[in-house]
mmCIF file of C-alpha atoms and ligand atoms in Angstrom:
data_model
loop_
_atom_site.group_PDB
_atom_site.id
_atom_site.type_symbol
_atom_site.label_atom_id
_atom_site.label_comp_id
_atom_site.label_asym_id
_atom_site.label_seq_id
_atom_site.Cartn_x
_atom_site.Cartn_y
_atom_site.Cartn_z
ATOM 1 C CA UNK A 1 -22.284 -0.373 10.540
ATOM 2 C CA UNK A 2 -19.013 0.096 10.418
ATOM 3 C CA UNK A 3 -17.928 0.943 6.499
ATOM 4 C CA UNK A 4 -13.914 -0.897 5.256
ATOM 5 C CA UNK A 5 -12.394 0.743 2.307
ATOM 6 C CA UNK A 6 -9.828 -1.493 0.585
ATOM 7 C CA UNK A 7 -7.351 0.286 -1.421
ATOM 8 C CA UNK A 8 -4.864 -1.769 -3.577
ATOM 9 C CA UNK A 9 -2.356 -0.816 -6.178
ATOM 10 C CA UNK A 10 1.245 -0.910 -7.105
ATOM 11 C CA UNK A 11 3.671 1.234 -6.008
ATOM 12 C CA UNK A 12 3.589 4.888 -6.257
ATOM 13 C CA UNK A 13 0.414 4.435 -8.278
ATOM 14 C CA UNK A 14 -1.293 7.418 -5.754
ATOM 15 C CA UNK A 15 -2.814 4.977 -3.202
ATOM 16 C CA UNK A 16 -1.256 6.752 -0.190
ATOM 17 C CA UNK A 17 -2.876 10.121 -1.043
ATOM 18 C CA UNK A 18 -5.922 9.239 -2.158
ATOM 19 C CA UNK A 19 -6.196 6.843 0.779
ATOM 20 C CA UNK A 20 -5.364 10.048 3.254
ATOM 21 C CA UNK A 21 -7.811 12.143 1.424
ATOM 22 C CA UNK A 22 -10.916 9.748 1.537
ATOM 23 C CA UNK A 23 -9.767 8.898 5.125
ATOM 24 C CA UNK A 24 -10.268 12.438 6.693
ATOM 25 C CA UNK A 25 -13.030 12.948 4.165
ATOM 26 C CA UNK A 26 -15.473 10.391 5.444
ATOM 27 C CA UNK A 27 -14.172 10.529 9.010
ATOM 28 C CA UNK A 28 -12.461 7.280 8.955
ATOM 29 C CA UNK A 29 -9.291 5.779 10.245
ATOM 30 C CA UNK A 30 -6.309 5.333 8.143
ATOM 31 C CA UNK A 31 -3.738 2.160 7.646
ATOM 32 C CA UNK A 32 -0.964 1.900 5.459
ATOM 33 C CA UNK A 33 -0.364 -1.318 5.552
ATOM 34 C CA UNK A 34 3.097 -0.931 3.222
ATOM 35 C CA UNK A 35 4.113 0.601 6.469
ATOM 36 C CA UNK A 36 3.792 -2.658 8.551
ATOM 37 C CA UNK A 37 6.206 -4.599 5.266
ATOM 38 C CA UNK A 38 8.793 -1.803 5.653
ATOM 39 C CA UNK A 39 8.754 -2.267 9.228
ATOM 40 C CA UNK A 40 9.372 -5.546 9.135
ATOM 41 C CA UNK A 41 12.064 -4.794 6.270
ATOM 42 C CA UNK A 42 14.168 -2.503 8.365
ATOM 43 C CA UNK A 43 14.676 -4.566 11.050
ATOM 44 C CA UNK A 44 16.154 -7.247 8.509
ATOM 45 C CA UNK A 45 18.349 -4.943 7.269
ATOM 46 C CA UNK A 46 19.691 -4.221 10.630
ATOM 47 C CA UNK A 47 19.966 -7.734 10.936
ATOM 48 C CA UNK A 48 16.508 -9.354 12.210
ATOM 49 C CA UNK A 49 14.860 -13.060 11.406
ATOM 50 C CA UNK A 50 11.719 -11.531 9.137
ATOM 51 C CA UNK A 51 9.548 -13.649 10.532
ATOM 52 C CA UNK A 52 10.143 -12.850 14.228
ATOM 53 C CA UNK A 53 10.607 -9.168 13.425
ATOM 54 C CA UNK A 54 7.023 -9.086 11.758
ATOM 55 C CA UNK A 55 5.599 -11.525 15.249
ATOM 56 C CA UNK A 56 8.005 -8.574 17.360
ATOM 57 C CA UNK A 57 6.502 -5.861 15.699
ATOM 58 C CA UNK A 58 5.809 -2.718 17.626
ATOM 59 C CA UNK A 59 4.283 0.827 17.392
ATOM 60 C CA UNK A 60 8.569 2.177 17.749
ATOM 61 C CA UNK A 61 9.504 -0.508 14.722
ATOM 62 C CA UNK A 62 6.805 1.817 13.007
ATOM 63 C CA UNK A 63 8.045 4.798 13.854
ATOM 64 C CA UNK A 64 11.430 4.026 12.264
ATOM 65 C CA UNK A 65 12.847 7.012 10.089
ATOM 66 C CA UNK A 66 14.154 5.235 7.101
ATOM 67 C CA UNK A 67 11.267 3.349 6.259
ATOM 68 C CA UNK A 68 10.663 5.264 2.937
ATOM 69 C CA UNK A 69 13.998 4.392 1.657
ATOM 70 C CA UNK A 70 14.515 2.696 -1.463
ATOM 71 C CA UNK A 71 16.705 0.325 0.090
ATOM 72 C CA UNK A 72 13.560 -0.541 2.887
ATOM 73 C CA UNK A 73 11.408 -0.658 -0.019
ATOM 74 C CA UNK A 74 12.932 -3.323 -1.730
ATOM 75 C CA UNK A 75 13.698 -5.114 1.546
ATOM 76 C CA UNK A 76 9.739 -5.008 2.410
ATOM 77 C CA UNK A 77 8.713 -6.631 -0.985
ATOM 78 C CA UNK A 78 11.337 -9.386 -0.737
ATOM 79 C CA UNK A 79 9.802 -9.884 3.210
ATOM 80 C CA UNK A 80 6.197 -9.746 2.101
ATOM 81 C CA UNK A 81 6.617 -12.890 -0.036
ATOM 82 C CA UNK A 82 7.017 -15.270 2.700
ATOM 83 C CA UNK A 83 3.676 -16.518 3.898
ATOM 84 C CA UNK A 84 4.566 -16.171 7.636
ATOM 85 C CA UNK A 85 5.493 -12.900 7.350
ATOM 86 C CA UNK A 86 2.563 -12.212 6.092
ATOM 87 C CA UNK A 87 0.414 -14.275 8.550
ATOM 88 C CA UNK A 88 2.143 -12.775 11.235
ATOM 89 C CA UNK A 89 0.303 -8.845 9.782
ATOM 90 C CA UNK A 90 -3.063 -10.393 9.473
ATOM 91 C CA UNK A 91 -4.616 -9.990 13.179
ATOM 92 C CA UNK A 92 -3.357 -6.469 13.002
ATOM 93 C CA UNK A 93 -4.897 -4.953 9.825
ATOM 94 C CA UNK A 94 -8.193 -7.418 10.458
ATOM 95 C CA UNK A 95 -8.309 -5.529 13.819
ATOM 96 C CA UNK A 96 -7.639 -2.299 12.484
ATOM 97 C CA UNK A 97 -10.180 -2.586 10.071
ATOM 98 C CA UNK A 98 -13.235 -3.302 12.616
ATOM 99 C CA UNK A 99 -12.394 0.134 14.237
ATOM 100 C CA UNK A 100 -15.834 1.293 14.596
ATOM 101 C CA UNK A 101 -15.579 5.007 12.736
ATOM 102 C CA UNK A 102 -14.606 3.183 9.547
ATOM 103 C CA UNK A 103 -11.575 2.163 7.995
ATOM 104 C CA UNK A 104 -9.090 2.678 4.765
ATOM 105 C CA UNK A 105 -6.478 0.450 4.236
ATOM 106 C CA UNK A 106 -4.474 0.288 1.456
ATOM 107 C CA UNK A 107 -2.044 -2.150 0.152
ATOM 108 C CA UNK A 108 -1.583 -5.090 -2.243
ATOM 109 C CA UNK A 109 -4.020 -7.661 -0.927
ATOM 110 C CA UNK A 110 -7.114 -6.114 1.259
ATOM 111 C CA UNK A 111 -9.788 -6.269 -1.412
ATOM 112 C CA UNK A 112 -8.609 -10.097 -1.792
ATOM 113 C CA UNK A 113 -7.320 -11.270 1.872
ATOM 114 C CA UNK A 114 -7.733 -9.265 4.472
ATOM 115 C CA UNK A 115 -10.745 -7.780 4.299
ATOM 116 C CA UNK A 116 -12.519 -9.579 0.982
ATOM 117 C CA UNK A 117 -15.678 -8.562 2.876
ATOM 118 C CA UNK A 118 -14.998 -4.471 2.367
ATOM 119 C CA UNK A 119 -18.258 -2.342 1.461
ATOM 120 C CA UNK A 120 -15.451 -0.716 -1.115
ATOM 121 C CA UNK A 121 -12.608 -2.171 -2.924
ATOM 122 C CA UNK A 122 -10.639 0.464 -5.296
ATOM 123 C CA UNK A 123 -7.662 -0.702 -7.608
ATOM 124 C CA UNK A 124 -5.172 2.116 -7.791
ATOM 125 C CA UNK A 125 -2.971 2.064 -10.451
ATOM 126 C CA UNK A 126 -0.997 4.356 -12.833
ATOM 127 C CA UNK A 127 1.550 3.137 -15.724
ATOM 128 C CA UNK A 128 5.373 2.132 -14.571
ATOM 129 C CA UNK A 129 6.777 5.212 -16.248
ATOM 130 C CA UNK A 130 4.611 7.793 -14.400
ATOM 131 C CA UNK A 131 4.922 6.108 -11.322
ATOM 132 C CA UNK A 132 8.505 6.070 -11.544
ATOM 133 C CA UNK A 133 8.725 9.695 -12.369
ATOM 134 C CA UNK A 134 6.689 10.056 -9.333
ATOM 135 C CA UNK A 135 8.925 8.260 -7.525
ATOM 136 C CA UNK A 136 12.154 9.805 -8.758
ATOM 137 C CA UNK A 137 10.889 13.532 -8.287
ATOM 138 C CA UNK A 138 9.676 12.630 -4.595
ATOM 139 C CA UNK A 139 13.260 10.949 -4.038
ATOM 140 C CA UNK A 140 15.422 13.692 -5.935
ATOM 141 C CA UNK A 141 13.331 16.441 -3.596
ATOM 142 C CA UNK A 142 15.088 14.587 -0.411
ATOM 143 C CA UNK A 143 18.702 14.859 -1.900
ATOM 144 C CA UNK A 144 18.686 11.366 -3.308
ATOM 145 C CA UNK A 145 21.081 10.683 -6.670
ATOM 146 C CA UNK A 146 19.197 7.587 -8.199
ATOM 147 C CA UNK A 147 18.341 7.858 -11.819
ATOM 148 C CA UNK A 148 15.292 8.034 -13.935
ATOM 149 C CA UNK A 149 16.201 4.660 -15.048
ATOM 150 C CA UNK A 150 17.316 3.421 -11.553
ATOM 151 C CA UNK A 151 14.208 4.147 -10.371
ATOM 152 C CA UNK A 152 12.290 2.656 -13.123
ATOM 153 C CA UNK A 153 13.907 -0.304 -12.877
ATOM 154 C CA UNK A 154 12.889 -0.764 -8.985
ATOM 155 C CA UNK A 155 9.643 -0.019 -9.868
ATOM 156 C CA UNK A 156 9.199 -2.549 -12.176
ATOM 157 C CA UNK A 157 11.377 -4.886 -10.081
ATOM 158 C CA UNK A 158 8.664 -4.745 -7.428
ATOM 159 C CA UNK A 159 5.748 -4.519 -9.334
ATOM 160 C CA UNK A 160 7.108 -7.732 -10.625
ATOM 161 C CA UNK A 161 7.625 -9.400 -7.086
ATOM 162 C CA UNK A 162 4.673 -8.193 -5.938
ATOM 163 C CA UNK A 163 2.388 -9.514 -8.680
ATOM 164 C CA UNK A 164 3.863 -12.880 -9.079
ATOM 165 C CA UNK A 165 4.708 -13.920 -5.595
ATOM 166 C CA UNK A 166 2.687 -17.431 -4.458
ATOM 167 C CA UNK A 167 1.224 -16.006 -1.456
ATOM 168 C CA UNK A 168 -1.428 -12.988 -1.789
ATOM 169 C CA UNK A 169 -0.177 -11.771 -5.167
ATOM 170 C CA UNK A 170 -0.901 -7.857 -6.210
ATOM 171 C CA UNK A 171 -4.355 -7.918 -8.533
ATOM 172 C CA UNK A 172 -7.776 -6.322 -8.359
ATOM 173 C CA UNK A 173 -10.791 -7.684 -6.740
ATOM 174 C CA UNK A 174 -13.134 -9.157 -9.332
ATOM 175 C CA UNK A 175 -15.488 -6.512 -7.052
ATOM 176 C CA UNK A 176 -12.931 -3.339 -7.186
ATOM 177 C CA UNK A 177 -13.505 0.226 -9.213
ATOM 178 C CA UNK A 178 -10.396 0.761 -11.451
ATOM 179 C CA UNK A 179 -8.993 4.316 -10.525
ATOM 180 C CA UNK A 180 -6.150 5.012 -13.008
ATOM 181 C CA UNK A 181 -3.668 7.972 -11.959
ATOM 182 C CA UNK A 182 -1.674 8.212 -15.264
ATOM 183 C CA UNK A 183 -3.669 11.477 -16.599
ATOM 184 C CA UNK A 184 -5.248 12.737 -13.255
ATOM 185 C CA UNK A 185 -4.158 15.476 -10.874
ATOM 186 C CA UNK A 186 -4.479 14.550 -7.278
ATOM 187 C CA UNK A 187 -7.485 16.294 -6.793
ATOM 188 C CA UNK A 188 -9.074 14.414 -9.717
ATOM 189 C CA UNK A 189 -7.960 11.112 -8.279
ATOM 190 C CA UNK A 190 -9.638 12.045 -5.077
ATOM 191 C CA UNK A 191 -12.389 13.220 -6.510
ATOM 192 C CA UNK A 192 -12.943 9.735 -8.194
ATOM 193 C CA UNK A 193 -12.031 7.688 -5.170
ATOM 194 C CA UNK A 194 -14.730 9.741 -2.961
ATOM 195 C CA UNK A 195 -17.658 8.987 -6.033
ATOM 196 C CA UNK A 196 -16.715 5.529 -5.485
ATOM 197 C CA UNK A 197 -16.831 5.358 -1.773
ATOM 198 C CA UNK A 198 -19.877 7.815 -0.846
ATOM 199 C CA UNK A 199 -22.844 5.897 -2.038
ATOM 200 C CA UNK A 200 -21.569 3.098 0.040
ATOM 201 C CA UNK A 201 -20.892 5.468 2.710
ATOM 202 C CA UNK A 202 -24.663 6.732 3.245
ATOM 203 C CA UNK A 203 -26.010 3.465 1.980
ATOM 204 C CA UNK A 204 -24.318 2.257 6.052
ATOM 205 C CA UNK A 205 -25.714 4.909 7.723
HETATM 206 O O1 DC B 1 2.939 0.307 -0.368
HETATM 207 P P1 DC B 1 4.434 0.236 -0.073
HETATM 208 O O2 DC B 1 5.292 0.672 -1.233
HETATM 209 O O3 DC B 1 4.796 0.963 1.181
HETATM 210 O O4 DC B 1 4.721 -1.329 0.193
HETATM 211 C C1 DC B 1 6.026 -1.848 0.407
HETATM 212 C C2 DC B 1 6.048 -3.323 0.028
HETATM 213 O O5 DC B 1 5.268 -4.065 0.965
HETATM 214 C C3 DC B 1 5.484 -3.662 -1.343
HETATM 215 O O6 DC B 1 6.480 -3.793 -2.337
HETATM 216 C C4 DC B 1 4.781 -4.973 -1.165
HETATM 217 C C5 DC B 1 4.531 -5.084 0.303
HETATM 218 N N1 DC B 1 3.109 -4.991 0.696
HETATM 219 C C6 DC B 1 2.377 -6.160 0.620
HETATM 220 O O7 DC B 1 2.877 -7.185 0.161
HETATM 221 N N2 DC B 1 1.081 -6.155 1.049
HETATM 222 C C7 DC B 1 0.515 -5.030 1.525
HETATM 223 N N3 DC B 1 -0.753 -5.062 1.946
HETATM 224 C C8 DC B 1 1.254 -3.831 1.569
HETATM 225 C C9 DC B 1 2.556 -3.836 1.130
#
């Protein structure tokens, strides 16, 4: 049987690493679904309808450069609030997700929508101010000149979007294991996601 892995969290809570880590532990495919948002975000920025950019969307829109961009970033979580955006992503994570090595996605919503039906669900999260220093030292690394406080503020601006929008809103599973980053090293975080995920793991085998 093939096991899904749902991974949700705000941003720069760790879900992207951890998600990496468990994928190429268990032998499993990865997703980021954030990926498919920003997509859909850059091409809006450049001047696209959002909701025929995210029906247009193609492995090159994916591919795009500036999709980690703070500017992208906010762009995606202003796109992923309109339902047909996000009804436009559904077939493709649902399909990715059935790929028959096994699957981690993470997200906002896969414990929830797309894949309520996932053998694991794990809630990633970590508080604003240590995800924003994450942020800010990942950003500062590649020559950017935001602030501390700039970046603070973004995070909290999206965390805020994301959690309150009408359609798929950020929250945990009633079903998901709460992993939180704030006073782990990666390898701890890992380490926590993979004691979650094994017993389920061998339980499919
Ligand atoms: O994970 P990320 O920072 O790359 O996500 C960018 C934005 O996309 C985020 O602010 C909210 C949105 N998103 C979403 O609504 N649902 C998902 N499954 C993934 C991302």
């Amino acid at each position: 049987m093939n096991v899904v892995v749902a991974i949700d969290g705000p941003a720069a809570a760790g879900k992207g690493t951890i998600s990496k880590a468990v994928a190429a532990h268990f032998g499993m495919a990865y997703l980021d679904t954030g990926s498919l948002y920003r997509a859909v975000a850059a091409r809006v920025l450049d001047g696209a309808d959002a909701v025929a950019a995210a029906r247009g969307l193609t492995a090159e829109h994916l591919a795009a450069p500036n999709l980690r961009s703070a500017d992208v970033a906010q762009m995606a979580s202003q796109v992923a609030a309109l339902p047909q955006v996000r009804a436009a992503l559904v077939e493709f994570q649902r399909d990715f997700a059935a790929r028959p090595e096994g699957a981690v996605l993470d997200g906002r919503d896969i414990g929830t929508v797309i894949c309520p039906d996932a053998q694991v669900k794990l809630f990633v999260t970590a508080r604003p101010e240590i995800r924003a220093r994450r942020r800010y030292d990942e950003q500062a690394a590649q020559g950017a000149s935001d602030s501390f406080d700039m970046v603070l503020a973004d995070v909290r601006a999206r965390d805020e979007r994301d959690m309150n929008r009408a359609d798929a809103p950020l929250k945990p599973a009633g079903d998901a294991v709460l992993i939180d980053t704030s006073d782990l090293d990666i390898d701890a975080a890992v380490a926590a996601a993979i004691r979650a995920i094994a017993p389920q793991v061998s339980g499919a085998s």
